[in-house]
Amino acid sequence: MRQFHHILKKECSGYFASPIGYIVIAVFLVVAGWFFFSAFFIYDQASMRNFFNLLPVIFSFVIPAITMRLFSEELNTGSYELIATMPVTRTDIIIGKFATGVVMTAAMLVPTLAYPLSISFLGDLDWGPVIGGYIGALLLGGAFSAIGLFASSLTRNQIIAFILGAAICVGLTMINKMLIFFPAEAVDVIEYLGAGYHFENISKGVIDTRDIIYFLSIMFLGLYATGISLQYKK
Amino acid sequence: MIHVEELTKYYNDFCAVDHIRFDVNRGEILGLLGPNGAGKTTTLKMLTGFFPPSDGEIRINDLTVTENPLEIKQMLGYLPESSPFYRDMLVYDYLSYVAAVRGISSDKIPGRLKYLAELCGLSQVMHKAVGELSKGLNQRVGLAHAMMNDPEILILDEPTQGLDPNQIAEIRSLIKKIGEEKTIIFSTHILSEAEATCDRIMIIDQGKIVADDATEALKHGTGRGALLHVSLKNADPEHVRATIESIDGVESVRQSGAETDEAIGFNIRCSPRQDLRESVYKAIKQTDWTLLDFHQEAQTLESIFSSLTRQVNKEN
């Protein structure tokens, strides 16, 4: 666990030295901003609620797009061999790349801080749900990064990694919206599995340990599965 | 220094490396030679700890690859087969990254990079993206990568692959220079390369070691005996055969080429480790044949290699 920051640094500079990082952030801001503000003045409320309602769906596509290359590219070009034969543990490699996903999520969210700031001039903004929403967004970004990383470690093809990652993330986001299709006994369990459900709780401004534990376990599971997948790649 | 015991690797059912054992001493340059698909790269990848062996053990300075992977990786420098680097990174950035991961303290990194850039001839391209470099320069980036922390053992997988003759000569002299102090194991399927650079050659075919000896010893004496060629005029083939076969140490006499009025050629196969040139010449001197040509064919690595690798193929 001593060397993951070298990998984090290298991966982050990779995103910002090439256009990928800027493109992903720009696309995120355009999509999120457009959906949010197109309805904002119709509701006529000084709240960020609609923004946070949109986030899980947008993240389901944007975050796998960021993480898709992290392992697939290395497996494809063979550069994974370089890093794997240097004195770094697999845990360091995985944590470094996961942290890259979290840093990129934060980099996407920072410009959106302009929204609550400008809204607070328009009306009486309740900061509780805003702060909760941003904490939740980071946790959600982390969980989706871990899932995207796992998808990326499964294949040499970045497109497949993206589709797989996005499919899992969309599934977790949507599952609590489709409870009607499940038998009544399973509803509670399935609702608990949904990332959308836990994110909604946090973005209401209620920071409950259950929700935090949920996101941390998704991260842990995703990273653990990544480790297993890499072990079998050899 | 390196001790390999019963090393085996299966890819599903396919046995890529089959119970091989060898030792490498400190300061030795070992050439791993073999046709494509012989198991060279697999052996090297197991030595670097990139993947675990299916069976057997690798000990480097009394550490095993499976139990102490980090310590061993710290001692090793590895150049993979196709030098797959991050194409978007600048050479300088890439090498600094490697130095940081290798645990070189940040104040020493610039000095180390400068030294390696000069050693590997990269000074002019440090500011370029790795993907823009020619194959030869890419390979040198690989060497700089491998030598970053001044490792005790260098493992190079086909270091001269895809280079032009000048570049090959440069890389070879570089390997020789480094090999004065370090232990180097490198693989190649080019025989002349192994002959030019290695102290010791190990020939692998179909996952098995078919020869392992000092380069010089392999060229002389091991395997089959020397081949003498004589060309005679005014001689009766039967008579020649009988005369020469009667010499002690001659294994076989074969007529070579077409019989012409001018001359008849003979190939004389000697027993291993015997120099029969003198006795053959004396035997010919006793007769009234005219000697037009007389030479010993140098046993090249090529012939050893092809005879050894073909032998294995036949046995299977």
PDB file of N, CA, C and O in Angstrom, chain A residues 2-3 6-7 10-11 13-14 17-18 20 69 73-74 77-89 97 234, chain B residues 9 45 48-52 70 73-74 76 78 80-86 88-89 94 97-98 100-103 145:
ATOM      1  N   ARG A   2       2.140   1.114  -0.283  1.00  0.00           N
ATOM      2  CA  ARG A   2       2.978   2.305  -0.221  1.00  0.00           C
ATOM      3  C   ARG A   2       3.102   2.995  -1.579  1.00  0.00           C
ATOM      4  O   ARG A   2       3.461   4.143  -1.657  1.00  0.00           O
ATOM      5  N   GLN A   3       2.824   2.235  -2.626  1.00  0.00           N
ATOM      6  CA  GLN A   3       3.195   2.787  -3.921  1.00  0.00           C
ATOM      7  C   GLN A   3       2.034   3.139  -4.821  1.00  0.00           C
ATOM      8  O   GLN A   3       2.248   3.512  -5.956  1.00  0.00           O
ATOM      9  N   HIS A   6       1.998   6.451  -6.887  1.00  0.00           N
ATOM     10  CA  HIS A   6       2.727   6.619  -8.157  1.00  0.00           C
ATOM     11  C   HIS A   6       1.824   6.271  -9.327  1.00  0.00           C
ATOM     12  O   HIS A   6       1.839   6.925 -10.368  1.00  0.00           O
ATOM     13  N   ILE A   7       1.053   5.202  -9.125  1.00  0.00           N
ATOM     14  CA  ILE A   7       0.158   4.756 -10.193  1.00  0.00           C
ATOM     15  C   ILE A   7      -0.976   5.753 -10.366  1.00  0.00           C
ATOM     16  O   ILE A   7      -1.325   6.126 -11.489  1.00  0.00           O
ATOM     17  N   LYS A  10       0.362   8.717 -12.248  1.00  0.00           N
ATOM     18  CA  LYS A  10       0.595   8.419 -13.660  1.00  0.00           C
ATOM     19  C   LYS A  10      -0.723   8.348 -14.425  1.00  0.00           C
ATOM     20  O   LYS A  10      -0.852   8.896 -15.525  1.00  0.00           O
ATOM     21  N   GLU A  11      -1.726   7.674 -13.838  1.00  0.00           N
ATOM     22  CA  GLU A  11      -3.005   7.515 -14.536  1.00  0.00           C
ATOM     23  C   GLU A  11      -3.710   8.867 -14.687  1.00  0.00           C
ATOM     24  O   GLU A  11      -4.263   9.173 -15.729  1.00  0.00           O
ATOM     25  N   SER A  13      -2.350  11.860 -14.739  1.00  0.00           N
ATOM     26  CA  SER A  13      -1.705  12.709 -15.732  1.00  0.00           C
ATOM     27  C   SER A  13      -1.982  12.171 -17.125  1.00  0.00           C
ATOM     28  O   SER A  13      -2.033  12.936 -18.090  1.00  0.00           O
ATOM     29  N   GLY A  14      -2.216  10.860 -17.222  1.00  0.00           N
ATOM     30  CA  GLY A  14      -2.607  10.288 -18.511  1.00  0.00           C
ATOM     31  C   GLY A  14      -3.936  10.860 -18.993  1.00  0.00           C
ATOM     32  O   GLY A  14      -4.091  11.158 -20.173  1.00  0.00           O
ATOM     33  N   ALA A  17      -3.213  14.673 -19.779  1.00  0.00           N
ATOM     34  CA  ALA A  17      -2.246  14.971 -20.837  1.00  0.00           C
ATOM     35  C   ALA A  17      -2.871  14.698 -22.197  1.00  0.00           C
ATOM     36  O   ALA A  17      -2.409  15.193 -23.214  1.00  0.00           O
ATOM     37  N   SER A  18      -3.914  13.888 -22.223  1.00  0.00           N
ATOM     38  CA  SER A  18      -4.598  13.599 -23.484  1.00  0.00           C
ATOM     39  C   SER A  18      -6.005  14.204 -23.398  1.00  0.00           C
ATOM     40  O   SER A  18      -6.432  14.625 -22.334  1.00  0.00           O
ATOM     41  N   ILE A  20      -8.865  12.833 -23.411  1.00  0.00           N
ATOM     42  CA  ILE A  20      -9.930  12.006 -22.835  1.00  0.00           C
ATOM     43  C   ILE A  20     -10.560  12.629 -21.597  1.00  0.00           C
ATOM     44  O   ILE A  20     -11.785  12.744 -21.495  1.00  0.00           O
ATOM     45  N   ARG A  69     -10.616   2.025 -19.757  1.00  0.00           N
ATOM     46  CA  ARG A  69      -9.292   1.788 -20.290  1.00  0.00           C
ATOM     47  C   ARG A  69      -8.287   1.349 -19.232  1.00  0.00           C
ATOM     48  O   ARG A  69      -7.211   0.852 -19.554  1.00  0.00           O
ATOM     49  N   GLU A  73      -6.711  -1.520 -21.573  1.00  0.00           N
ATOM     50  CA  GLU A  73      -5.646  -1.031 -22.434  1.00  0.00           C
ATOM     51  C   GLU A  73      -4.322  -1.702 -22.090  1.00  0.00           C
ATOM     52  O   GLU A  73      -3.566  -2.111 -22.973  1.00  0.00           O
ATOM     53  N   GLU A  74      -4.070  -1.834 -20.807  1.00  0.00           N
ATOM     54  CA  GLU A  74      -2.811  -2.442 -20.393  1.00  0.00           C
ATOM     55  C   GLU A  74      -2.753  -3.912 -20.776  1.00  0.00           C
ATOM     56  O   GLU A  74      -1.711  -4.428 -21.172  1.00  0.00           O
ATOM     57  N   THR A  77      -2.241  -3.937 -24.789  1.00  0.00           N
ATOM     58  CA  THR A  77      -0.904  -3.642 -25.312  1.00  0.00           C
ATOM     59  C   THR A  77       0.170  -4.505 -24.658  1.00  0.00           C
ATOM     60  O   THR A  77       1.269  -4.620 -25.174  1.00  0.00           O
ATOM     61  N   GLY A  78      -0.165  -5.106 -23.535  1.00  0.00           N
ATOM     62  CA  GLY A  78       0.829  -5.933 -22.853  1.00  0.00           C
ATOM     63  C   GLY A  78       1.617  -5.152 -21.817  1.00  0.00           C
ATOM     64  O   GLY A  78       2.513  -5.689 -21.190  1.00  0.00           O
ATOM     65  N   SER A  79       1.294  -3.871 -21.639  1.00  0.00           N
ATOM     66  CA  SER A  79       2.059  -3.081 -20.675  1.00  0.00           C
ATOM     67  C   SER A  79       1.771  -3.524 -19.242  1.00  0.00           C
ATOM     68  O   SER A  79       2.504  -3.172 -18.331  1.00  0.00           O
ATOM     69  N   TYR A  80       0.724  -4.314 -19.071  1.00  0.00           N
ATOM     70  CA  TYR A  80       0.460  -4.841 -17.731  1.00  0.00           C
ATOM     71  C   TYR A  80       1.664  -5.652 -17.241  1.00  0.00           C
ATOM     72  O   TYR A  80       1.977  -5.682 -16.065  1.00  0.00           O
ATOM     73  N   GLU A  81       2.341  -6.276 -18.215  1.00  0.00           N
ATOM     74  CA  GLU A  81       3.528  -7.052 -17.893  1.00  0.00           C
ATOM     75  C   GLU A  81       4.613  -6.169 -17.258  1.00  0.00           C
ATOM     76  O   GLU A  81       5.345  -6.617 -16.379  1.00  0.00           O
ATOM     77  N   LEU A  82       4.711  -4.942 -17.736  1.00  0.00           N
ATOM     78  CA  LEU A  82       5.732  -4.034 -17.205  1.00  0.00           C
ATOM     79  C   LEU A  82       5.460  -3.718 -15.748  1.00  0.00           C
ATOM     80  O   LEU A  82       6.343  -3.814 -14.906  1.00  0.00           O
ATOM     81  N   ILE A  83       4.223  -3.350 -15.472  1.00  0.00           N
ATOM     82  CA  ILE A  83       3.906  -2.936 -14.109  1.00  0.00           C
ATOM     83  C   ILE A  83       3.922  -4.155 -13.185  1.00  0.00           C
ATOM     84  O   ILE A  83       4.380  -4.082 -12.053  1.00  0.00           O
ATOM     85  N   ALA A  84       3.476  -5.303 -13.717  1.00  0.00           N
ATOM     86  CA  ALA A  84       3.398  -6.488 -12.868  1.00  0.00           C
ATOM     87  C   ALA A  84       4.777  -7.053 -12.544  1.00  0.00           C
ATOM     88  O   ALA A  84       4.914  -7.807 -11.594  1.00  0.00           O
ATOM     89  N   THR A  85       5.789  -6.709 -13.334  1.00  0.00           N
ATOM     90  CA  THR A  85       7.122  -7.229 -13.024  1.00  0.00           C
ATOM     91  C   THR A  85       7.957  -6.203 -12.264  1.00  0.00           C
ATOM     92  O   THR A  85       9.121  -6.433 -12.005  1.00  0.00           O
ATOM     93  N   MET A  86       7.346  -5.062 -11.942  1.00  0.00           N
ATOM     94  CA  MET A  86       8.054  -4.125 -11.073  1.00  0.00           C
ATOM     95  C   MET A  86       7.668  -4.444  -9.635  1.00  0.00           C
ATOM     96  O   MET A  86       6.659  -5.101  -9.388  1.00  0.00           O
ATOM     97  N   PRO A  87       8.483  -3.995  -8.680  1.00  0.00           N
ATOM     98  CA  PRO A  87       8.177  -4.361  -7.291  1.00  0.00           C
ATOM     99  C   PRO A  87       6.952  -3.619  -6.741  1.00  0.00           C
ATOM    100  O   PRO A  87       7.062  -2.730  -5.904  1.00  0.00           O
ATOM    101  N   VAL A  88       5.791  -3.967  -7.238  1.00  0.00           N
ATOM    102  CA  VAL A  88       4.532  -3.377  -6.784  1.00  0.00           C
ATOM    103  C   VAL A  88       3.567  -4.534  -6.555  1.00  0.00           C
ATOM    104  O   VAL A  88       3.540  -5.463  -7.351  1.00  0.00           O
ATOM    105  N   THR A  89       2.782  -4.466  -5.492  1.00  0.00           N
ATOM    106  CA  THR A  89       1.820  -5.545  -5.289  1.00  0.00           C
ATOM    107  C   THR A  89       0.589  -5.289  -6.161  1.00  0.00           C
ATOM    108  O   THR A  89       0.350  -4.173  -6.606  1.00  0.00           O
ATOM    109  N   LYS A  97      -5.417   2.513  -9.394  1.00  0.00           N
ATOM    110  CA  LYS A  97      -6.331   2.752 -10.510  1.00  0.00           C
ATOM    111  C   LYS A  97      -7.731   3.124 -10.007  1.00  0.00           C
ATOM    112  O   LYS A  97      -8.412   3.956 -10.616  1.00  0.00           O
ATOM    113  N   LYS A 234      -3.429 -14.354 -15.927  1.00  0.00           N
ATOM    114  CA  LYS A 234      -2.083 -14.783 -16.275  1.00  0.00           C
ATOM    115  C   LYS A 234      -2.083 -16.187 -16.833  1.00  0.00           C
ATOM    116  O   LYS A 234      -2.341 -17.106 -16.170  1.00  0.00           O
TER     117      LYS A 234
ATOM    118  N   LYS B   9       5.482 -25.502 -16.871  1.00  0.00           N
ATOM    119  CA  LYS B   9       4.325 -24.627 -17.070  1.00  0.00           C
ATOM    120  C   LYS B   9       3.361 -25.246 -18.067  1.00  0.00           C
ATOM    121  O   LYS B   9       3.748 -25.606 -19.180  1.00  0.00           O
ATOM    122  N   LYS B  45       9.203 -15.377 -18.244  1.00  0.00           N
ATOM    123  CA  LYS B  45       8.105 -14.773 -17.500  1.00  0.00           C
ATOM    124  C   LYS B  45       7.955 -15.413 -16.122  1.00  0.00           C
ATOM    125  O   LYS B  45       7.587 -14.744 -15.169  1.00  0.00           O
ATOM    126  N   THR B  48      10.592 -13.904 -13.849  1.00  0.00           N
ATOM    127  CA  THR B  48      10.279 -12.567 -13.361  1.00  0.00           C
ATOM    128  C   THR B  48       9.121 -12.575 -12.385  1.00  0.00           C
ATOM    129  O   THR B  48       8.816 -11.547 -11.797  1.00  0.00           O
ATOM    130  N   GLY B  49       8.473 -13.724 -12.243  1.00  0.00           N
ATOM    131  CA  GLY B  49       7.328 -13.782 -11.330  1.00  0.00           C
ATOM    132  C   GLY B  49       6.065 -13.223 -11.945  1.00  0.00           C
ATOM    133  O   GLY B  49       5.109 -12.953 -11.236  1.00  0.00           O
ATOM    134  N   PHE B  50       6.049 -13.032 -13.259  1.00  0.00           N
ATOM    135  CA  PHE B  50       4.833 -12.508 -13.887  1.00  0.00           C
ATOM    136  C   PHE B  50       3.702 -13.514 -13.764  1.00  0.00           C
ATOM    137  O   PHE B  50       2.581 -13.155 -13.484  1.00  0.00           O
ATOM    138  N   PHE B  51       3.995 -14.773 -13.995  1.00  0.00           N
ATOM    139  CA  PHE B  51       3.016 -15.786 -13.619  1.00  0.00           C
ATOM    140  C   PHE B  51       3.695 -16.941 -12.905  1.00  0.00           C
ATOM    141  O   PHE B  51       4.882 -17.171 -13.064  1.00  0.00           O
ATOM    142  N   PRO B  52       2.935 -17.627 -12.065  1.00  0.00           N
ATOM    143  CA  PRO B  52       3.547 -18.683 -11.266  1.00  0.00           C
ATOM    144  C   PRO B  52       3.745 -19.945 -12.082  1.00  0.00           C
ATOM    145  O   PRO B  52       2.980 -20.210 -13.012  1.00  0.00           O
ATOM    146  N   LEU B  70       8.144  -9.670  -4.136  1.00  0.00           N
ATOM    147  CA  LEU B  70       8.567  -8.260  -4.170  1.00  0.00           C
ATOM    148  C   LEU B  70      10.080  -8.106  -4.083  1.00  0.00           C
ATOM    149  O   LEU B  70      10.670  -7.330  -4.830  1.00  0.00           O
ATOM    150  N   LYS B  73      11.468  -9.108  -7.419  1.00  0.00           N
ATOM    151  CA  LYS B  73      11.215  -8.101  -8.455  1.00  0.00           C
ATOM    152  C   LYS B  73      12.128  -6.889  -8.275  1.00  0.00           C
ATOM    153  O   LYS B  73      12.497  -6.240  -9.243  1.00  0.00           O
ATOM    154  N   GLN B  74      12.473  -6.613  -7.034  1.00  0.00           N
ATOM    155  CA  GLN B  74      13.386  -5.500  -6.764  1.00  0.00           C
ATOM    156  C   GLN B  74      14.778  -5.783  -7.336  1.00  0.00           C
ATOM    157  O   GLN B  74      15.467  -4.873  -7.783  1.00  0.00           O
ATOM    158  N   LEU B  76      15.356  -7.697  -9.987  1.00  0.00           N
ATOM    159  CA  LEU B  76      15.317  -8.010 -11.408  1.00  0.00           C
ATOM    160  C   LEU B  76      15.039  -6.786 -12.260  1.00  0.00           C
ATOM    161  O   LEU B  76      14.291  -5.897 -11.861  1.00  0.00           O
ATOM    162  N   TYR B  78      13.572  -6.264 -16.172  1.00  0.00           N
ATOM    163  CA  TYR B  78      12.973  -7.130 -17.194  1.00  0.00           C
ATOM    164  C   TYR B  78      12.580  -6.316 -18.416  1.00  0.00           C
ATOM    165  O   TYR B  78      11.959  -5.263 -18.304  1.00  0.00           O
ATOM    166  N   PRO B  80      10.337  -6.876 -21.593  1.00  0.00           N
ATOM    167  CA  PRO B  80       9.423  -7.825 -22.234  1.00  0.00           C
ATOM    168  C   PRO B  80       9.620  -7.864 -23.748  1.00  0.00           C
ATOM    169  O   PRO B  80      10.266  -6.989 -24.328  1.00  0.00           O
ATOM    170  N   GLU B  81       9.029  -8.856 -24.343  1.00  0.00           N
ATOM    171  CA  GLU B  81       9.294  -9.176 -25.743  1.00  0.00           C
ATOM    172  C   GLU B  81       9.057  -8.012 -26.696  1.00  0.00           C
ATOM    173  O   GLU B  81       9.911  -7.664 -27.494  1.00  0.00           O
ATOM    174  N   SER B  82       7.870  -7.394 -26.627  1.00  0.00           N
ATOM    175  CA  SER B  82       7.575  -6.393 -27.651  1.00  0.00           C
ATOM    176  C   SER B  82       7.673  -4.973 -27.123  1.00  0.00           C
ATOM    177  O   SER B  82       7.149  -4.048 -27.718  1.00  0.00           O
ATOM    178  N   SER B  83       8.362  -4.788 -25.995  1.00  0.00           N
ATOM    179  CA  SER B  83       8.469  -3.479 -25.334  1.00  0.00           C
ATOM    180  C   SER B  83       7.157  -2.696 -25.363  1.00  0.00           C
ATOM    181  O   SER B  83       7.053  -1.680 -26.031  1.00  0.00           O
ATOM    182  N   PRO B  84       6.130  -3.186 -24.691  1.00  0.00           N
ATOM    183  CA  PRO B  84       4.835  -2.511 -24.739  1.00  0.00           C
ATOM    184  C   PRO B  84       4.759  -1.358 -23.752  1.00  0.00           C
ATOM    185  O   PRO B  84       4.384  -1.534 -22.612  1.00  0.00           O
ATOM    186  N   PHE B  85       5.137  -0.169 -24.186  1.00  0.00           N
ATOM    187  CA  PHE B  85       5.108   0.952 -23.249  1.00  0.00           C
ATOM    188  C   PHE B  85       3.861   1.782 -23.451  1.00  0.00           C
ATOM    189  O   PHE B  85       3.148   1.626 -24.425  1.00  0.00           O
ATOM    190  N   TYR B  86       3.648   2.710 -22.509  1.00  0.00           N
ATOM    191  CA  TYR B  86       2.505   3.611 -22.631  1.00  0.00           C
ATOM    192  C   TYR B  86       2.829   4.605 -23.728  1.00  0.00           C
ATOM    193  O   TYR B  86       3.700   5.455 -23.560  1.00  0.00           O
ATOM    194  N   ASP B  88       1.392   7.171 -24.992  1.00  0.00           N
ATOM    195  CA  ASP B  88       1.109   8.602 -24.860  1.00  0.00           C
ATOM    196  C   ASP B  88       2.111   9.320 -23.967  1.00  0.00           C
ATOM    197  O   ASP B  88       2.193  10.539 -23.976  1.00  0.00           O
ATOM    198  N   MET B  89       2.859   8.549 -23.189  1.00  0.00           N
ATOM    199  CA  MET B  89       3.747   9.208 -22.227  1.00  0.00           C
ATOM    200  C   MET B  89       5.042   9.644 -22.898  1.00  0.00           C
ATOM    201  O   MET B  89       5.517   9.002 -23.826  1.00  0.00           O
ATOM    202  N   TYR B  94       7.862   8.721 -18.591  1.00  0.00           N
ATOM    203  CA  TYR B  94       7.754   7.279 -18.370  1.00  0.00           C
ATOM    204  C   TYR B  94       8.878   6.788 -17.470  1.00  0.00           C
ATOM    205  O   TYR B  94       8.654   6.069 -16.505  1.00  0.00           O
ATOM    206  N   TYR B  97       8.486   7.811 -13.961  1.00  0.00           N
ATOM    207  CA  TYR B  97       7.450   6.982 -13.316  1.00  0.00           C
ATOM    208  C   TYR B  97       8.047   5.653 -12.865  1.00  0.00           C
ATOM    209  O   TYR B  97       7.849   5.222 -11.724  1.00  0.00           O
ATOM    210  N   VAL B  98       8.818   5.030 -13.774  1.00  0.00           N
ATOM    211  CA  VAL B  98       9.447   3.752 -13.425  1.00  0.00           C
ATOM    212  C   VAL B  98      10.374   3.943 -12.226  1.00  0.00           C
ATOM    213  O   VAL B  98      10.362   3.146 -11.277  1.00  0.00           O
ATOM    214  N   ALA B 100      10.184   6.152  -9.879  1.00  0.00           N
ATOM    215  CA  ALA B 100       9.410   6.362  -8.654  1.00  0.00           C
ATOM    216  C   ALA B 100       8.856   5.039  -8.142  1.00  0.00           C
ATOM    217  O   ALA B 100       8.945   4.734  -6.953  1.00  0.00           O
ATOM    218  N   VAL B 101       8.301   4.239  -9.056  1.00  0.00           N
ATOM    219  CA  VAL B 101       7.746   2.956  -8.640  1.00  0.00           C
ATOM    220  C   VAL B 101       8.845   2.049  -8.101  1.00  0.00           C
ATOM    221  O   VAL B 101       8.653   1.295  -7.153  1.00  0.00           O
ATOM    222  N   ARG B 102      10.031   2.167  -8.694  1.00  0.00           N
ATOM    223  CA  ARG B 102      11.161   1.356  -8.246  1.00  0.00           C
ATOM    224  C   ARG B 102      11.720   1.824  -6.912  1.00  0.00           C
ATOM    225  O   ARG B 102      12.676   1.258  -6.391  1.00  0.00           O
ATOM    226  N   GLY B 103      11.171   2.927  -6.413  1.00  0.00           N
ATOM    227  CA  GLY B 103      11.568   3.392  -5.095  1.00  0.00           C
ATOM    228  C   GLY B 103      12.843   4.219  -5.078  1.00  0.00           C
ATOM    229  O   GLY B 103      13.514   4.311  -4.053  1.00  0.00           O
ATOM    230  N   HIS B 145      14.397   1.103 -18.949  1.00  0.00           N
ATOM    231  CA  HIS B 145      13.378   0.655 -17.991  1.00  0.00           C
ATOM    232  C   HIS B 145      13.920  -0.506 -17.153  1.00  0.00           C
ATOM    233  O   HIS B 145      13.790  -0.524 -15.936  1.00  0.00           O
TER     234      HIS B 145
END
